[in-house]
Tab-separated table of C-alpha atoms in Angstrom:
chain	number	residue	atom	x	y	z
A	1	UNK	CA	9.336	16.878	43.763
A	2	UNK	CA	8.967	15.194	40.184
A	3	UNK	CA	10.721	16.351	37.343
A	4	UNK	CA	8.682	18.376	34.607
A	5	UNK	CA	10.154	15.632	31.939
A	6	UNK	CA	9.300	12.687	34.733
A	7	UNK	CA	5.676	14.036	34.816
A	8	UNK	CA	5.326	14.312	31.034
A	9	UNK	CA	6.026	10.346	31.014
A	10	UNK	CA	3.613	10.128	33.554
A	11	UNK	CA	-0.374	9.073	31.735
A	12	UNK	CA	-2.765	11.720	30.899
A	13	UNK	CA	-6.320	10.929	32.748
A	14	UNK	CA	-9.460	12.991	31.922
A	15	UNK	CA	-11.896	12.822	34.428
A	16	UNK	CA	-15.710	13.849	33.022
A	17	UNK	CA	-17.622	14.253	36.538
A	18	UNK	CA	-19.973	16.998	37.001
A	19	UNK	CA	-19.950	16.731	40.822
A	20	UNK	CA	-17.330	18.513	42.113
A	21	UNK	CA	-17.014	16.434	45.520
A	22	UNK	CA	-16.959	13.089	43.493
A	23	UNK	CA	-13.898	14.978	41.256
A	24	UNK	CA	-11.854	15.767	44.466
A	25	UNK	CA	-12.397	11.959	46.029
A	26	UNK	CA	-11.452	10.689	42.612
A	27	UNK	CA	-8.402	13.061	42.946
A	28	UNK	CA	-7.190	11.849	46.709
A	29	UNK	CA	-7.856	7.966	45.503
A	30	UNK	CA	-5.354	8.850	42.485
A	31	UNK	CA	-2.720	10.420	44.862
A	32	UNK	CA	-3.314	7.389	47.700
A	33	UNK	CA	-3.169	4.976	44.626
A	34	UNK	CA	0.663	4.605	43.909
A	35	UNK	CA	-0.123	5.086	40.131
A	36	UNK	CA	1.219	8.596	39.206
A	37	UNK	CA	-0.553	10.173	36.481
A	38	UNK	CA	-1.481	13.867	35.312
A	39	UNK	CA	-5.159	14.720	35.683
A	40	UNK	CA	-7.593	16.882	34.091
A	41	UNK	CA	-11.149	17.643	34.895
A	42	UNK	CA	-13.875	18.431	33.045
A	43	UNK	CA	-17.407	18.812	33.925
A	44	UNK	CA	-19.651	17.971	30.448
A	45	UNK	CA	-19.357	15.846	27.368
A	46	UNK	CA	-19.003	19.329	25.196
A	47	UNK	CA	-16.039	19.848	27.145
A	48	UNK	CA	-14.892	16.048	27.370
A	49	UNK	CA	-14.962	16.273	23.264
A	50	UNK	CA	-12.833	19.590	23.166
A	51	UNK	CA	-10.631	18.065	25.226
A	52	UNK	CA	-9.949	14.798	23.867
A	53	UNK	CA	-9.145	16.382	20.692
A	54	UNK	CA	-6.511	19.157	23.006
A	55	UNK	CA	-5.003	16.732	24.877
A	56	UNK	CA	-4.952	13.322	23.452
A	57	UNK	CA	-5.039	11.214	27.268
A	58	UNK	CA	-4.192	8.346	27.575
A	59	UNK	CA	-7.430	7.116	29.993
A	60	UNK	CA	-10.848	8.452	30.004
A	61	UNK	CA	-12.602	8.354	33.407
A	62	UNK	CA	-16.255	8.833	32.727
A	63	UNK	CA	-19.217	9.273	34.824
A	64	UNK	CA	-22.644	8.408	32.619
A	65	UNK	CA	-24.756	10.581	34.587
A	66	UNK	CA	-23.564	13.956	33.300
A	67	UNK	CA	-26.137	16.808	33.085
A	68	UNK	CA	-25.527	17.107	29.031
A	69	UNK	CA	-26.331	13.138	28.192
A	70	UNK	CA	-28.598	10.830	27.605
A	71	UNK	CA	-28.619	7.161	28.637
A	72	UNK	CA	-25.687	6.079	26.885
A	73	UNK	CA	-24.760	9.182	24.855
A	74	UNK	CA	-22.120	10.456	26.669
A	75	UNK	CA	-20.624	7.208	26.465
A	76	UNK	CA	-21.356	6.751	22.623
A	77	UNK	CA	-19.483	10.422	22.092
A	78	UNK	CA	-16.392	9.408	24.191
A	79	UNK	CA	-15.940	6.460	22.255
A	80	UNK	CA	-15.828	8.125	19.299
A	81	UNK	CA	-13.527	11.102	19.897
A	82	UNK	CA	-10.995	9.248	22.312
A	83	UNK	CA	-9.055	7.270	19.331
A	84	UNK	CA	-6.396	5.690	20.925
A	85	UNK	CA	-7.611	6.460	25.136
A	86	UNK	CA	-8.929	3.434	27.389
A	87	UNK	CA	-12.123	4.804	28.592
A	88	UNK	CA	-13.622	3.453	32.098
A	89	UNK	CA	-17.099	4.485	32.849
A	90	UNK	CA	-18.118	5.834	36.819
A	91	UNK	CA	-21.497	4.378	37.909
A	92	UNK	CA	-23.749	5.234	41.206
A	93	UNK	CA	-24.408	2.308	43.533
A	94	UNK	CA	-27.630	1.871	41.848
A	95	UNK	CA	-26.284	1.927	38.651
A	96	UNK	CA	-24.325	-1.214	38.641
A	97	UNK	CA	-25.524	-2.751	35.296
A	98	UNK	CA	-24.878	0.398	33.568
A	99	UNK	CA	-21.494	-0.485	34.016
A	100	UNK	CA	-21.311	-3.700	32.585
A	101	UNK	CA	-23.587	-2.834	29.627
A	102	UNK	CA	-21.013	0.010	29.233
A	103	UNK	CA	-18.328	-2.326	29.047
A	104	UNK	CA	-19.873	-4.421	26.629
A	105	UNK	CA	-20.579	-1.683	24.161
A	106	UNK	CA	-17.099	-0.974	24.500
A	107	UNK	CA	-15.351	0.695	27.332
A	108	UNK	CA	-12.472	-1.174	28.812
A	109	UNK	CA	-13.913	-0.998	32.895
A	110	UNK	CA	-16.759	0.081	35.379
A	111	UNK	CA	-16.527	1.509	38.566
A	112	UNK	CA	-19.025	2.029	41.149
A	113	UNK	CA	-18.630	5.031	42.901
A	114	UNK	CA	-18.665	4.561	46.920
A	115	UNK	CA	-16.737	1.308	46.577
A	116	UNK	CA	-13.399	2.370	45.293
A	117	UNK	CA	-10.150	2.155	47.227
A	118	UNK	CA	-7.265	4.029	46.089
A	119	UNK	CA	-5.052	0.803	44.976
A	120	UNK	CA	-8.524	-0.636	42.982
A	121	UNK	CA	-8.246	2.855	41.382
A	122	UNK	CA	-5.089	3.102	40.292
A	123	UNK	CA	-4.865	-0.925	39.224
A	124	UNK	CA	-8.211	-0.565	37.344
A	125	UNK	CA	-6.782	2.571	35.052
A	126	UNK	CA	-3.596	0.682	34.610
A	127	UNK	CA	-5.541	-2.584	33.368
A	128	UNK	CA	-7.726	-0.555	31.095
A	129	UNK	CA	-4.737	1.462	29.338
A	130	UNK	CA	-3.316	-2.195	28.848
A	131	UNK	CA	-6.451	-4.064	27.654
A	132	UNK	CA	-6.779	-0.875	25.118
A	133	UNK	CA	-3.392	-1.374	23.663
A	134	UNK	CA	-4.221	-5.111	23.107
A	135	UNK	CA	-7.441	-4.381	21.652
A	136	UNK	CA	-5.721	-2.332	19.151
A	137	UNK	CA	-2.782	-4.332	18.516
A	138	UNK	CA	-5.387	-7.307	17.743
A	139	UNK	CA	-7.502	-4.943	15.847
A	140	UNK	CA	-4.321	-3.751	13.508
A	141	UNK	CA	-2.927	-7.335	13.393
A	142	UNK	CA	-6.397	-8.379	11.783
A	143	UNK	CA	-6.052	-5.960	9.098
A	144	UNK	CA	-2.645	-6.650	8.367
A	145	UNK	CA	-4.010	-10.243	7.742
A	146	UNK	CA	-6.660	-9.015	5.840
A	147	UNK	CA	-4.028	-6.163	3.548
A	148	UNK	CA	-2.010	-9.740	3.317
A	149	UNK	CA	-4.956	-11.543	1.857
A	150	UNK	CA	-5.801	-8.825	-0.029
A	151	UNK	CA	-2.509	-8.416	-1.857
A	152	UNK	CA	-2.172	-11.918	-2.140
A	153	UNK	CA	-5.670	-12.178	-4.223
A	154	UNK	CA	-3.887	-8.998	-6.515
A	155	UNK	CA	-0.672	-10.259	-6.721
A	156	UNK	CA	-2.314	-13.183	-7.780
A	157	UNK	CA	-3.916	-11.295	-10.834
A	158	UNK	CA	-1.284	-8.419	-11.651
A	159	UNK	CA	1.610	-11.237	-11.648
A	160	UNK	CA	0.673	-14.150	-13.580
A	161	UNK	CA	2.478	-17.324	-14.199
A	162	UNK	CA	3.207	-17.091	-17.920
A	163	UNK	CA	1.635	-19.316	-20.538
A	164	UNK	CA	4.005	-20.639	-22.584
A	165	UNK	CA	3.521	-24.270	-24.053
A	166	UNK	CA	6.360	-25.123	-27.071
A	167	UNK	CA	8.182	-21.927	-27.640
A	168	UNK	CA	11.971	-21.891	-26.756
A	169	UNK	CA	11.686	-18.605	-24.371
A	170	UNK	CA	13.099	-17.902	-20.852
A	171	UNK	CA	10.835	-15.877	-18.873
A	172	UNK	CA	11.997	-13.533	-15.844
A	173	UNK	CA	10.032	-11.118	-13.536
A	174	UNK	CA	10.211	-8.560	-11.171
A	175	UNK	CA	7.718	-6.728	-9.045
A	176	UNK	CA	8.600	-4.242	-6.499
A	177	UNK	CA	5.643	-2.333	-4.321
A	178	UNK	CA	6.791	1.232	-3.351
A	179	UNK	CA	8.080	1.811	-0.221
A	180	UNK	CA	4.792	3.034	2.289
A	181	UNK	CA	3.044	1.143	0.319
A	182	UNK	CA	0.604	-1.018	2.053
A	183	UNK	CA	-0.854	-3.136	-0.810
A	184	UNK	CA	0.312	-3.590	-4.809
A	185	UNK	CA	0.362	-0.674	-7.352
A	186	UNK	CA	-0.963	-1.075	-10.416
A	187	UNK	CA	1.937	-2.044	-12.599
A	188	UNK	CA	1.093	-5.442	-13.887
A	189	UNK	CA	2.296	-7.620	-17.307
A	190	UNK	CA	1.924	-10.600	-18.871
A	191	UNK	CA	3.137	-13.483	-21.300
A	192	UNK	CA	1.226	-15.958	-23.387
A	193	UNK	CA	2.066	-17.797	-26.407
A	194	UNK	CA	-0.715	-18.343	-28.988
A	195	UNK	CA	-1.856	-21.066	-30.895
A	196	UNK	CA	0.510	-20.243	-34.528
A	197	UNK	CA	3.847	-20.338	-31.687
A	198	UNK	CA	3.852	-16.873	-31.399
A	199	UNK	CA	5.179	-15.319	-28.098
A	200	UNK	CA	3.201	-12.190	-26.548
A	201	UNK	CA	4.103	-10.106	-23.688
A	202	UNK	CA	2.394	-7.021	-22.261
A	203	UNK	CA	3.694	-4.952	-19.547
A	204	UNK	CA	1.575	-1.800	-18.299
A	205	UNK	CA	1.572	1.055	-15.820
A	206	UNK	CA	-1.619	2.832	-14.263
A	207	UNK	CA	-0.639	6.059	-13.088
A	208	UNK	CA	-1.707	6.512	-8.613
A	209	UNK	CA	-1.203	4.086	-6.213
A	210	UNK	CA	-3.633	1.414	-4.104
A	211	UNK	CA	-5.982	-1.129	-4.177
A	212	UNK	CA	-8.268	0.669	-6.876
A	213	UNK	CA	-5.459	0.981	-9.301
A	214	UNK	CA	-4.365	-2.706	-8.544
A	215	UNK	CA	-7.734	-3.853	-9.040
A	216	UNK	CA	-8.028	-2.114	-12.713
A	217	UNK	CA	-4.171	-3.585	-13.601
A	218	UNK	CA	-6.111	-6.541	-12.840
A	219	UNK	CA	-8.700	-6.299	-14.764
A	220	UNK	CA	-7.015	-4.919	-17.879
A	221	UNK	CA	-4.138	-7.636	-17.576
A	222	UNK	CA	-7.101	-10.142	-17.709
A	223	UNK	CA	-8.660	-8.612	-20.854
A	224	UNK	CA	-5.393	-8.557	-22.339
A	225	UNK	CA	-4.536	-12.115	-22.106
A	226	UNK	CA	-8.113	-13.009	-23.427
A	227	UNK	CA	-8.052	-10.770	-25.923
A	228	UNK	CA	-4.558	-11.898	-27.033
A	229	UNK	CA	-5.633	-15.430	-27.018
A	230	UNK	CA	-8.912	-15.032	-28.985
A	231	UNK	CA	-6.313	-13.864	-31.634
A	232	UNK	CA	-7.123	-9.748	-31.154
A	233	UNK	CA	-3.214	-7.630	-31.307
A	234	UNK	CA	-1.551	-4.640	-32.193
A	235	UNK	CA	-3.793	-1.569	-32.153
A	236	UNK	CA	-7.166	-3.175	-32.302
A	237	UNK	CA	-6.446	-4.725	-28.820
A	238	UNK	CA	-5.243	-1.282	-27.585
A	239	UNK	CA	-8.848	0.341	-29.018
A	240	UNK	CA	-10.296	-2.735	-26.680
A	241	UNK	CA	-8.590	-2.177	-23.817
A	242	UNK	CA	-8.874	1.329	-24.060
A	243	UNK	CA	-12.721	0.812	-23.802
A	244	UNK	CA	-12.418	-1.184	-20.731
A	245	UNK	CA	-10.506	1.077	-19.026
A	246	UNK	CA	-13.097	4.094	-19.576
A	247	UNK	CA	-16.235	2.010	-18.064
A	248	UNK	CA	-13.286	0.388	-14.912
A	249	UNK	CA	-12.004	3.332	-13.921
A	250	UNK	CA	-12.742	4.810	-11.065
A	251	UNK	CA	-12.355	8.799	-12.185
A	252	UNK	CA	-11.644	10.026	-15.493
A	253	UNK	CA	-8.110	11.644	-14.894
A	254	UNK	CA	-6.982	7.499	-14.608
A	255	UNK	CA	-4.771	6.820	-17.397
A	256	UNK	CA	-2.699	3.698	-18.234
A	257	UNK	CA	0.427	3.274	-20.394
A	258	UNK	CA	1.447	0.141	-21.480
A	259	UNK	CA	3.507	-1.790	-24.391
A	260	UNK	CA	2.472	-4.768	-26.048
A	261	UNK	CA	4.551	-7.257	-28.294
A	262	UNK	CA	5.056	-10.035	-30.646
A	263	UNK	CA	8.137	-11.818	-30.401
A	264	UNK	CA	7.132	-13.860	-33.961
A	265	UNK	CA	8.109	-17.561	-34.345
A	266	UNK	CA	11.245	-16.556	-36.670
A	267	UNK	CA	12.417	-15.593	-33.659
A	268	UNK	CA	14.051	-13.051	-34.992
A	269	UNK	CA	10.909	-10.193	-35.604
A	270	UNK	CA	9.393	-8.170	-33.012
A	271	UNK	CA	6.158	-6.527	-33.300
A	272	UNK	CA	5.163	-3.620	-30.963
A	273	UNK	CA	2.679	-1.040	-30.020
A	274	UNK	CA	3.813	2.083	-27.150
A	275	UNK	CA	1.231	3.397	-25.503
A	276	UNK	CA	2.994	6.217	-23.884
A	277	UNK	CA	5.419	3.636	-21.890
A	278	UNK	CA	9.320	3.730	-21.658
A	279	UNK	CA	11.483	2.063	-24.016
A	280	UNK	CA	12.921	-1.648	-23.505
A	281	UNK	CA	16.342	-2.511	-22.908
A	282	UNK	CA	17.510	-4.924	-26.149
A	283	UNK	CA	20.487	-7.759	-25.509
A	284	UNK	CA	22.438	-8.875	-27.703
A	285	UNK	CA	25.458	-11.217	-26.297
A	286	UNK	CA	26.958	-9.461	-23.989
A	287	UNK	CA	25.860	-6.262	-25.241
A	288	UNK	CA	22.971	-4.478	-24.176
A	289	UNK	CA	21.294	-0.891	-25.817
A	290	UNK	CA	18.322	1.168	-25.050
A	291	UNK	CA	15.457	0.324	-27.883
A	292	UNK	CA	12.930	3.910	-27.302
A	293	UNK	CA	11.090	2.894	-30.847
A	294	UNK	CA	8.207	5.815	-31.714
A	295	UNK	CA	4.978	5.506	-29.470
A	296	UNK	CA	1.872	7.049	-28.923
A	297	UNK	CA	-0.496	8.175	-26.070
A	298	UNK	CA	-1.367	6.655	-23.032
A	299	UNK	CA	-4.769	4.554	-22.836
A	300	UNK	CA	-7.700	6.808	-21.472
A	301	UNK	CA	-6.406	10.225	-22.381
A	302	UNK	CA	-9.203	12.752	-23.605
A	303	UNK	CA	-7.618	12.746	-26.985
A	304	UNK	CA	-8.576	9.893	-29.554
A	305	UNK	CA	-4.674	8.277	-30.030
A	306	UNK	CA	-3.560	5.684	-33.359
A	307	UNK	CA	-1.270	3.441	-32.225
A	308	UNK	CA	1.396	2.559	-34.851
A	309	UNK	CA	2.830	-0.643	-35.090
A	310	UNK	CA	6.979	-1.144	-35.008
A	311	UNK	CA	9.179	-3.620	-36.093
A	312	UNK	CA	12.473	-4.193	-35.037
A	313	UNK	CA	14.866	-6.899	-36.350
A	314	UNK	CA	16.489	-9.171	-33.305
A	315	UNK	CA	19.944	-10.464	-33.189
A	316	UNK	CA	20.161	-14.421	-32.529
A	317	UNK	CA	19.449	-15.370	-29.368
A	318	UNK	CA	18.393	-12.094	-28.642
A	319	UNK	CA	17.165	-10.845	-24.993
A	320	UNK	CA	14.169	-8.155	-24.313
A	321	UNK	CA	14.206	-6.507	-20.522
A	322	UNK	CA	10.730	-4.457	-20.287
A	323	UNK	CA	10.291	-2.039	-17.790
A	324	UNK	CA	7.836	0.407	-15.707
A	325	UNK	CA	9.037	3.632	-14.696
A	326	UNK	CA	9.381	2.964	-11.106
A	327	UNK	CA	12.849	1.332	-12.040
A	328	UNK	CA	14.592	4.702	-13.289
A	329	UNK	CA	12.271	8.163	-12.285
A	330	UNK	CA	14.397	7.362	-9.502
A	331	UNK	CA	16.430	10.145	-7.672
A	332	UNK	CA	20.496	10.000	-6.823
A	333	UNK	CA	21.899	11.106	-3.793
A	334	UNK	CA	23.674	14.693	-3.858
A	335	UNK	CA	23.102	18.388	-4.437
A	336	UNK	CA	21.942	19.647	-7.639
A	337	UNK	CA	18.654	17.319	-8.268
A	338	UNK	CA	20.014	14.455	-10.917
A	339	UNK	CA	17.557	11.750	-11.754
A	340	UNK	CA	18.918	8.491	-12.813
A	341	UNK	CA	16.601	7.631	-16.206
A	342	UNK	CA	16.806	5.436	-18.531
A	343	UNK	CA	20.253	6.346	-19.793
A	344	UNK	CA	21.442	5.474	-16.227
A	345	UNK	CA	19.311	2.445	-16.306
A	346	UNK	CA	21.518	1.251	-19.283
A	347	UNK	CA	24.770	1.914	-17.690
A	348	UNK	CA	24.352	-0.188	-14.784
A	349	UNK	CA	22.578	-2.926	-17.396
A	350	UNK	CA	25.660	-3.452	-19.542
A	351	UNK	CA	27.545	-3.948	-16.006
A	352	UNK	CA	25.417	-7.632	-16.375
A	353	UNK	CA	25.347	-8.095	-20.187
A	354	UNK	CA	26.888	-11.529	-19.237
A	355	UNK	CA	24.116	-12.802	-16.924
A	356	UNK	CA	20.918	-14.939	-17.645
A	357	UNK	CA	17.773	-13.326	-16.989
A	358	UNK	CA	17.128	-14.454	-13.356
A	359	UNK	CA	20.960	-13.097	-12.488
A	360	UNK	CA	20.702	-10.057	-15.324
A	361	UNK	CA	17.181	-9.079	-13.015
A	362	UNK	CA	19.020	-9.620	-9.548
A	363	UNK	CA	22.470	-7.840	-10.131
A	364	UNK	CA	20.239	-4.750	-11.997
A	365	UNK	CA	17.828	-4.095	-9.289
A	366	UNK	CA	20.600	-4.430	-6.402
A	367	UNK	CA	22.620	-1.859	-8.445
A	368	UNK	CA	19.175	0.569	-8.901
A	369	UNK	CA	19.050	0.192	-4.975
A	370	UNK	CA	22.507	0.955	-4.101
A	371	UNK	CA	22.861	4.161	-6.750
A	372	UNK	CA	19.511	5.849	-5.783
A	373	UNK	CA	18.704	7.787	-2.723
A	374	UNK	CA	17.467	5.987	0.014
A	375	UNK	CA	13.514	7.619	-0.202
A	376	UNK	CA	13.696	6.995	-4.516
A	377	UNK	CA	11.577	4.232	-4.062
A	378	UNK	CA	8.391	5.902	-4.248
A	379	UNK	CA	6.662	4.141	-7.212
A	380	UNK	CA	5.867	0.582	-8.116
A	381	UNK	CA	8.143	-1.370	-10.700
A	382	UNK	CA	7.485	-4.354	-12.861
A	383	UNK	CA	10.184	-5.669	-14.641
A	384	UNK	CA	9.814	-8.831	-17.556
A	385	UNK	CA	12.986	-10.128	-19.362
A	386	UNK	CA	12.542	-11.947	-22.142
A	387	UNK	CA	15.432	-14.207	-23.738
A	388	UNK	CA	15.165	-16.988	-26.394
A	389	UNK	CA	16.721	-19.576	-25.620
A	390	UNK	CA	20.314	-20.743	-27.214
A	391	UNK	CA	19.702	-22.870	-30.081
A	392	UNK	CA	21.721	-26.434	-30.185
C-alpha cells in the first residue's frame, strides 16, 4: 500500500464523463497504465467548474458530449477555469475531428474512446501535463521579454543621459526598482545645462508603484527638461508641471514631489524650489551635512501651493547628493520599530566624505543595504550627485 504523503505527490486527474461505464473503463485503463495518479469524477460541466476551483488538478480528462454542453462549450468553460491543468478532451469513434479541432482551440490531446490501451492512457496524460508546463513556461518567458522591453523603453525616459555641453560638473546616478517589483517606479530626474552656462537638475518622486506611475515620471521628466530649456524655472515651471500632471494622471489621489535647482555659473549659488521632497545631502571636502531648506506641497494636491524659491551659498568645489525617499524610509533590523531616515542617511554618508561621486554613490548604497532589514527595500530610489569639478 502507498503512503498517504506518496499519494499526495501523485497528479490530480478530473475525469468529466457522464457515462458511468465509460468512467469505470477510464478508471481500470488508469490502474493497468503504470502512471499512478489520484482521480476524481464528475459527471457535468457545473460540477467540472466547482471542482476545478476545489481541487486545483493537475489534468483535465474531458468528454465533449456531456448532457449540460453545447458543441464546444464544455470545452470553452474548462479552459477557462482550469488555470494551470492540461486538459485532454474524450471523443466517440465518430467524433474524431472533434478532437483535433479541440486541440487546436487549445487542449493539449484527444482521445477516442474504444481505442485506448491502458499504457496510451497513462503516456497521453503524462505528455499533456508536460506540453502544458511548456506552454506556460513559453507563455511567461514572452512576457518577461516583453516587461524587459517595456522597462527598457521607461528606463529609457525616467533615466536620461544628462545634457551638459561646457560646464565643469561631474554627474552621478542611481536608480534602484523595489524589490517585487516587476517594471520601474516612478522616481525619475534629470540634468541639463542651458544656454547662459547654467546647470539644472530635477529629481522627482510619484507616490504608487508600476507602469502607470513610470509612464507619468516620464512624461513630467520630459516636460521638465523642455520647459527648462525654453528658459521656464523656479515656481513658474512647478505651476506648469503641476498642470500636466492633473490632465496625465491616471486618478486624482496621484501626487508627485519633486525638487528642482540651479546650480548658477558662479558656481558657487544654488537656486531651489521643494515640492514636498526630502532634503539633499551638501559636501563640502570631506565633510558632508544634511541641507532640509523650507519647502512646500507636493504637485497635484487639492490645495493651491506657492512655491518659494531658496538660496543657499556653496563652498568651493562643492558636491550636491539628491535623493528620493526610497533611500532612507527604510526599516533596521531589531525590536522596537527604528527607521533609518535621513539623519541615518547622513551618518553612513560622512563614512565616504572622501570619495568621488561614482565611489561616494557605490560605498552609500552598499552601506543602506547592509544596515536595513532585508524586506526595507520596498520603494523605488533615485539618487543624482552633483560635484563641480576641482578648479586648476
Amino acid at each position: 500500500m502507498p503512503h498517504a504523503s506518496d499519494e499526495s505527490r501523485q497528479p490530480l486527474v478530473l475525469l468529466v464523463e457522464d457515462d458511468p461505464q465509460d468512467a469505470l473503463i477510464v478508471e481500470e485503463l488508469l490502474a493497468d497504465s503504470g502512471f499512478a495518479v489520484r482521480l476524481e469524477w464528475v459527471r457535468s460541466v457545473d460540477a467540472a467548474r466547482r471542482a476545478l476551483h476545489r481541487l486545483r488538478p493537475q489534468c483535465v480528462l474531458l468528454d465533449l458530449g456531456l448532457p449540460d454542453a453545447y458543441e464546444f462549450s464544455a470545452l470553452s468553460t474548462v479552459l477557462e477555469e482550469a488555470g494551470d491543468a492540461a486538459v485532454v478532451v474524450l471523443t466517440g469513434l465518430a467524433e474524431e475531428q472533434a478532437g483535433l479541432a479541440a486541440v487546436t482551440a487549445g487542449a493539449q490531446d484527444y482521445l477516442v474512446k474504444g481505442r485506448v490501451e491502458p499504457e496510451w492512457l497513462g503516456r497521453s496524460l503524462r505528455y499533456a501535463m508536460q506540453r502544458k508546463q511548456a506552454e506556460q513556461a513559453a507563455v511567461a518567458l514572452h512576457a518577461e521579454r516583453m516587461r524587459a522591453k517595456e522597462n527598457a523603453r521607461l528606463e529609457r525616459g525616467l533615466l536620461p543621459t544628462p545634457l551638459l555641453q561646457n560646464m565643469p560638473i561631474e554627474v552621478a546616478t542611481r536608480y534602484r526598482a523595489s524589490r517585487g517589483s516587476a517594471t520601474l517606479g516612478g522616481d525619475f530626474f534629470d540634468v541639463v545645462e542651458s544656454d547662459d552656462k547654467a546647470v539644472h537638475a530635477v529629481i522627482g518622486d510619484v507616490c504608487g508603484h508600476g507602469p502607470d506611475e513610470a509612464a507619468l515620471g516620464v512624461c513630467l521628466r520630459i516636460a521638465w527638461r523642455a520647459l527648462v530649456l525654453s528658459g521656464v524655472t523656479g515656481a513658474a515651471l512647478l505651476r506648469r508641471l503641476e498642470r500636466i500632471l492633473e490632465a496625465e494622471r491616471p486618478g486624482g489621489e496621484i501626487f508627485v514631489t519633486m525638487t528642482t535647482l540651479v546650480l548658477e555659473p558662479d558656481q558657487r549659488t544654488l537656486r531651489l524650489w521643494r515640492a514636498g521632497h526630502p532634503g539633499m545631502l551638501l559636501h563640502d571636502g570631506d565633510q558632508v551635512t544634511l541641507a532640509d531648506p523650507g519647502q512646500s506641497l507636493a504637485l497635484g494636491l487639492p490645495v493651491e501651493a506657492d512655491w518659494h524659491q531658496d538660496v543657499l551659498e556653496l563652498p568651493e568645489d562643492a558636491g550636491i547628493t539628491l535623493y528620493t525617499d526610497g533611500l532612507f524610509e527604510r526599516r533596521l533590523p531589531g525590536e522596537p520599530p527604528r527607521w533609518l531616515g535621513e539623519e541615518g542617511l547622513l551618518d553612513l554618508a560622512r563614512r565616504h566624505a572622501h570619495l568621488d561621486g561614482e565611489g561616494f554613490l557605490d560605498a552609500l548604497l552598499a552601506d543602506v543595504e547592509s544596515v536595513t532589514a532585508p524586506e526595507a527595500a520596498a520603494d523605488d530610489l533615485a539618487v543624482v550627485h552633483l560635484r563641480w569639478k576641482a578648479r586648476s
